[in-house]
């Protein structure tokens, strides 16, 4: 009896693995790699690649082999990260960065068929100590409130396509409570591009945004504003009409001194830069230094702004932002009424 053939790996992640397959399965191997990439966002893949490079560089400096999974070695690595010994510049990593690097190592080892047990005492106990010693409250981005957003819109040039595009992005991101990656991933219609992650549909009373976020597909309703000057639907319609976009990516690069629209989709980093640039130009948080202000604003400022200023029942804000819990939504609320429910008085004191 002929020996049973070895099972094919679920993920063909290396050239050596691909070469070991029969030639007629090569197209499937290529497709499998495409699906592996689609399993995580481009930002996540970039971060994981950077973190693996960081780990490998540290191992080389210690004359160690990074390709064999060793919980004790990983425990020493995160200790070096926390103490500043993982890089030549001796800068300690934050707890959040260390946790992300652990996730990156777990993912990379898994792709090599060597699962990393993060519950191993060499990792779990060290990480618990790092959290207790170096844990800090999260640094939150400044919320862009409605009055801030209006001032930011006034800094944009309405006479150029770039200005109209940026106006539509800011209003859509704020009113929809969208992540920066969700804003740029939208298409003008359903199933129009391979890299699209959603589309818009303009209706009489507003706009319906269907998108694929971190937790699957969801719909976001964006109503029309009380004024055309601050209405996200009007801003988007104006941009689409003058940019002559009826198919493909919603927000694209503009060239030729802001007058020509190209075919390429914007990146999420460009949304963050837009928020930062417009906030600085509008003088938002002028009480801070310019350096402090640059650190305060990013793409999440739009989501935090909606969560902080929409005076409706919290569950509606939670639904709009796509959060699984009300506690996550509250993290975005920068100026909510924290003492609306007074349990001290309710208890009779």
XYZ file of C-alpha atoms in Angstrom:
349
model
C 0.000 0.000 0.000
C 1.331 3.372 -0.959
C 1.880 5.740 1.968
C -0.770 8.396 2.431
C 0.105 11.759 0.991
C 0.950 14.498 3.450
C -1.881 17.009 3.890
C -1.464 20.316 2.111
C -0.863 23.303 4.381
C -3.870 25.574 4.697
C -1.669 28.600 4.023
C 1.098 28.461 1.429
C 3.235 31.215 2.872
C 6.707 30.550 1.503
C 8.232 29.944 -1.903
C 9.606 26.619 -0.653
C 6.102 25.454 0.272
C 4.773 26.549 -3.121
C 7.602 24.746 -4.955
C 6.756 21.498 -3.131
C 3.249 21.460 -4.584
C 2.272 19.884 -7.905
C 2.393 22.430 -10.728
C -1.349 22.310 -11.334
C -1.963 23.547 -7.769
C 0.232 26.629 -8.129
C -2.724 28.900 -9.074
C -4.566 27.768 -5.932
C -1.482 28.513 -3.846
C -1.382 32.026 -5.286
C -5.069 32.460 -4.539
C -4.556 31.192 -0.979
C -1.907 33.869 -0.432
C -4.365 36.471 -1.709
C -6.936 35.291 0.830
C -4.328 35.420 3.594
C -3.728 39.080 2.752
C -7.466 39.775 2.662
C -7.828 38.331 6.190
C -6.300 41.494 7.684
C -6.122 45.159 6.761
C -3.161 46.705 4.971
C -2.343 48.675 8.124
C -2.279 45.488 10.207
C -0.031 43.729 7.693
C 2.375 46.655 7.644
C 2.482 46.772 11.440
C 3.028 43.005 11.719
C 5.823 43.107 9.141
C 7.498 45.986 10.991
C 7.168 44.198 14.344
C 8.642 40.961 12.968
C 11.556 42.953 11.553
C 12.044 44.545 14.987
C 12.057 41.130 16.694
C 14.422 39.634 14.126
C 16.869 42.528 14.473
C 16.909 42.113 18.267
C 17.533 38.368 17.906
C 20.453 38.965 15.526
C 22.051 41.352 17.980
C 21.829 38.617 20.634
C 23.184 35.972 18.203
C 19.884 34.130 18.464
C 17.690 32.402 15.875
C 14.287 34.137 15.408
C 12.606 31.445 13.298
C 12.127 28.865 16.053
C 9.300 29.579 18.482
C 10.561 29.797 22.069
C 8.297 31.309 24.783
C 11.278 32.025 27.024
C 12.994 33.946 24.222
C 9.789 35.922 23.558
C 9.554 36.715 27.275
C 13.085 38.100 27.206
C 12.244 40.105 24.085
C 9.227 41.857 25.612
C 11.326 42.520 28.719
C 13.895 44.207 26.488
C 11.114 46.231 24.819
C 9.750 47.436 28.155
C 13.186 48.333 29.525
C 14.434 50.035 26.365
C 17.045 47.385 25.643
C 15.386 46.178 22.427
C 16.698 49.028 20.277
C 20.035 50.831 20.061
C 18.418 54.144 21.006
C 17.289 52.650 24.358
C 13.725 53.992 24.059
C 11.225 51.854 26.046
C 8.133 50.618 24.230
C 4.669 51.358 25.569
C 2.459 48.562 26.881
C 0.209 48.931 23.837
C 3.162 48.578 21.468
C 4.402 45.484 23.302
C 0.955 43.864 23.120
C 0.779 44.602 19.397
C 4.238 43.109 18.879
C 3.154 39.978 20.705
C 0.181 39.712 18.355
C 2.524 40.161 15.399
C 4.839 37.405 16.644
C 1.879 35.074 17.218
C 0.645 35.693 13.682
C 4.049 35.264 12.053
C 4.859 32.075 13.965
C 1.427 30.673 13.120
C 2.077 31.253 9.409
C 5.223 29.162 9.821
C 3.309 26.327 11.446
C 4.720 27.071 14.926
C 1.910 28.384 17.163
C 3.098 30.621 19.985
C 1.463 29.918 23.347
C 0.938 33.372 24.842
C -0.359 31.744 28.040
C 3.047 30.201 28.684
C 4.374 31.467 32.016
C 7.493 32.937 30.389
C 5.229 35.280 28.421
C 2.016 35.714 30.427
C 3.670 36.408 33.769
C 6.215 38.810 32.318
C 3.493 40.659 30.395
C 1.353 40.954 33.538
C 4.304 42.502 35.354
C 4.930 44.916 32.490
C 1.291 46.007 32.564
C 1.361 46.554 36.319
C 4.643 48.462 36.184
C 4.328 50.510 33.019
C 0.597 50.616 32.302
C -0.790 54.097 31.650
C -4.208 55.459 30.684
C -4.569 55.543 26.889
C -3.639 58.781 25.132
C -6.757 59.882 23.276
C -6.894 62.073 20.218
C -8.679 65.399 20.537
C -12.304 65.353 19.424
C -13.261 67.612 16.520
C -16.496 69.183 17.760
C -19.137 70.734 15.453
C -17.869 74.287 15.909
C -14.347 73.039 15.201
C -15.461 71.210 12.075
C -17.244 74.298 10.710
C -14.085 76.348 11.237
C -12.032 73.635 9.524
C -14.369 73.624 6.515
C -13.824 77.361 6.103
C -10.096 76.772 5.585
C -10.728 74.640 2.481
C -10.739 76.149 -1.010
C -14.211 75.713 -2.512
C -12.874 76.732 -5.907
C -10.815 73.569 -6.391
C -11.713 69.912 -6.658
C -9.289 69.139 -3.865
C -11.124 71.500 -1.563
C -14.502 69.984 -2.469
C -13.157 66.474 -1.960
C -11.658 67.311 1.433
C -14.907 68.971 2.480
C -16.889 65.850 1.612
C -14.432 63.601 3.454
C -14.533 65.628 6.652
C -18.314 65.857 6.730
C -18.845 62.206 5.773
C -16.288 61.007 8.321
C -17.796 63.122 11.094
C -21.505 62.477 10.420
C -20.924 58.768 9.839
C -18.498 58.325 12.718
C -16.288 56.501 10.249
C -12.733 55.296 10.664
C -10.226 56.822 8.272
C -9.764 53.436 6.563
C -13.527 53.182 6.066
C -13.733 56.633 4.460
C -11.190 55.925 1.734
C -12.386 52.344 1.119
C -15.809 53.467 -0.163
C -16.885 53.152 -3.803
C -19.581 55.030 -5.689
C -21.619 51.826 -5.983
C -21.729 48.185 -4.988
C -19.066 45.682 -6.172
C -17.245 48.180 -8.358
C -13.629 47.538 -7.331
C -11.643 44.649 -5.873
C -10.099 46.755 -3.116
C -13.327 48.521 -2.163
C -14.788 47.862 1.274
C -18.186 49.496 0.897
C -20.346 51.877 -1.095
C -22.789 54.764 -0.735
C -26.403 55.171 -1.777
C -27.949 58.659 -1.789
C -31.633 58.747 -0.842
C -34.214 61.502 -0.342
C -33.674 61.828 3.401
C -29.990 61.130 3.512
C -27.288 58.683 2.590
C -26.904 54.980 3.323
C -23.312 53.803 3.708
C -22.726 50.062 3.528
C -19.255 49.072 4.626
C -17.172 46.201 5.832
C -15.509 47.137 9.082
C -13.567 45.294 11.747
C -16.586 43.223 12.795
C -18.150 42.482 9.413
C -20.654 44.303 7.220
C -22.794 47.085 8.645
C -24.978 49.949 7.456
C -24.547 53.549 8.539
C -27.344 56.070 8.054
C -26.240 59.660 7.482
C -29.103 62.149 7.474
C -29.131 65.445 5.634
C -27.880 68.476 7.548
C -29.891 71.538 8.565
C -27.880 73.660 6.114
C -26.418 72.880 2.687
C -23.103 74.368 3.811
C -22.676 71.679 6.484
C -24.659 68.830 4.901
C -22.533 65.730 4.218
C -24.939 64.561 1.509
C -24.767 67.859 -0.390
C -20.978 67.945 -0.019
C -20.628 64.441 -1.423
C -23.049 65.098 -4.287
C -21.141 68.248 -5.220
C -17.814 66.411 -5.217
C -19.136 63.499 -7.302
C -20.775 65.801 -9.837
C -17.862 68.165 -10.413
C -15.246 65.398 -10.251
C -17.381 63.357 -12.689
C -17.228 60.216 -10.559
C -19.905 57.618 -11.184
C -17.904 54.444 -10.776
C -15.002 53.244 -8.659
C -13.268 54.809 -5.647
C -15.210 57.609 -4.010
C -12.235 59.675 -2.870
C -9.266 59.927 -5.231
C -6.056 61.811 -5.717
C -6.391 65.279 -7.184
C -3.539 66.683 -9.273
C -2.906 69.653 -11.536
C -3.107 72.327 -8.828
C -6.274 70.778 -7.443
C -8.168 70.656 -10.748
C -7.650 67.130 -12.136
C -8.991 63.889 -10.669
C -6.950 60.723 -11.039
C -8.050 57.074 -10.816
C -6.119 56.197 -7.643
C -7.832 55.731 -4.290
C -6.594 57.836 -1.375
C -4.863 56.156 1.551
C -6.092 56.345 5.127
C -2.970 58.292 6.122
C -4.141 61.115 3.875
C -7.346 61.398 5.912
C -5.317 61.742 9.100
C -3.129 64.404 7.505
C -6.218 66.277 6.282
C -7.762 66.375 9.768
C -4.491 67.508 11.311
C -3.847 70.161 8.624
C -7.368 71.600 8.722
C -7.467 71.675 12.535
C -4.174 73.569 12.676
C -5.275 76.001 9.951
C -8.560 76.670 11.794
C -6.779 77.367 15.067
C -8.494 74.554 16.951
C -7.056 74.293 20.483
C -5.064 77.482 20.027
C -4.255 77.333 23.738
C -1.667 74.638 22.969
C 1.677 74.947 21.239
C 1.837 73.996 17.564
C 3.759 70.840 18.405
C 1.156 69.799 20.973
C -1.657 70.516 18.530
C -0.038 68.363 15.841
C -0.054 65.429 18.243
C -3.682 65.991 19.271
C -5.482 65.518 15.956
C -5.848 62.518 13.657
C -8.488 60.533 11.795
C -10.094 59.317 15.035
C -10.817 62.935 15.954
C -13.855 62.796 13.647
C -15.331 59.686 15.326
C -14.670 61.145 18.758
C -16.303 64.397 17.686
C -19.572 62.731 16.709
C -19.627 60.600 19.866
C -18.965 63.660 22.035
C -21.495 66.028 20.473
C -24.504 63.988 19.300
C -27.176 64.657 21.951
C -29.158 61.462 21.485
C -29.564 58.203 23.350
C -26.196 56.503 23.699
C -27.336 53.371 21.884
C -27.763 55.324 18.649
C -24.207 56.593 18.844
C -23.003 53.076 19.603
C -24.772 51.748 16.505
C -23.406 54.539 14.308
C -19.827 53.863 15.375
C -20.252 50.091 15.061
C -19.202 49.338 18.631
C -20.034 46.020 20.262
C -20.381 47.595 23.703
C -21.513 50.882 25.233
C -18.268 51.000 27.214
C -16.255 51.284 23.997
C -18.516 54.128 22.834
C -17.963 55.999 26.098
C -14.222 55.994 25.436
C -14.932 58.240 22.468
C -17.138 60.665 24.375
C -14.907 63.554 25.445
C -17.520 65.861 26.980
C -20.460 63.680 28.020
C -22.396 64.477 31.197
C -20.529 62.195 33.587
C -22.784 62.900 36.566
C -26.177 62.732 34.877
C -26.883 59.666 37.008
C -25.899 60.414 40.620
C -25.776 57.137 42.516
C -24.711 58.891 45.706
C -28.023 60.784 45.948
C -29.955 57.815 44.627
C -28.598 55.795 47.542
C -29.931 58.391 49.998
C -26.782 60.314 50.873
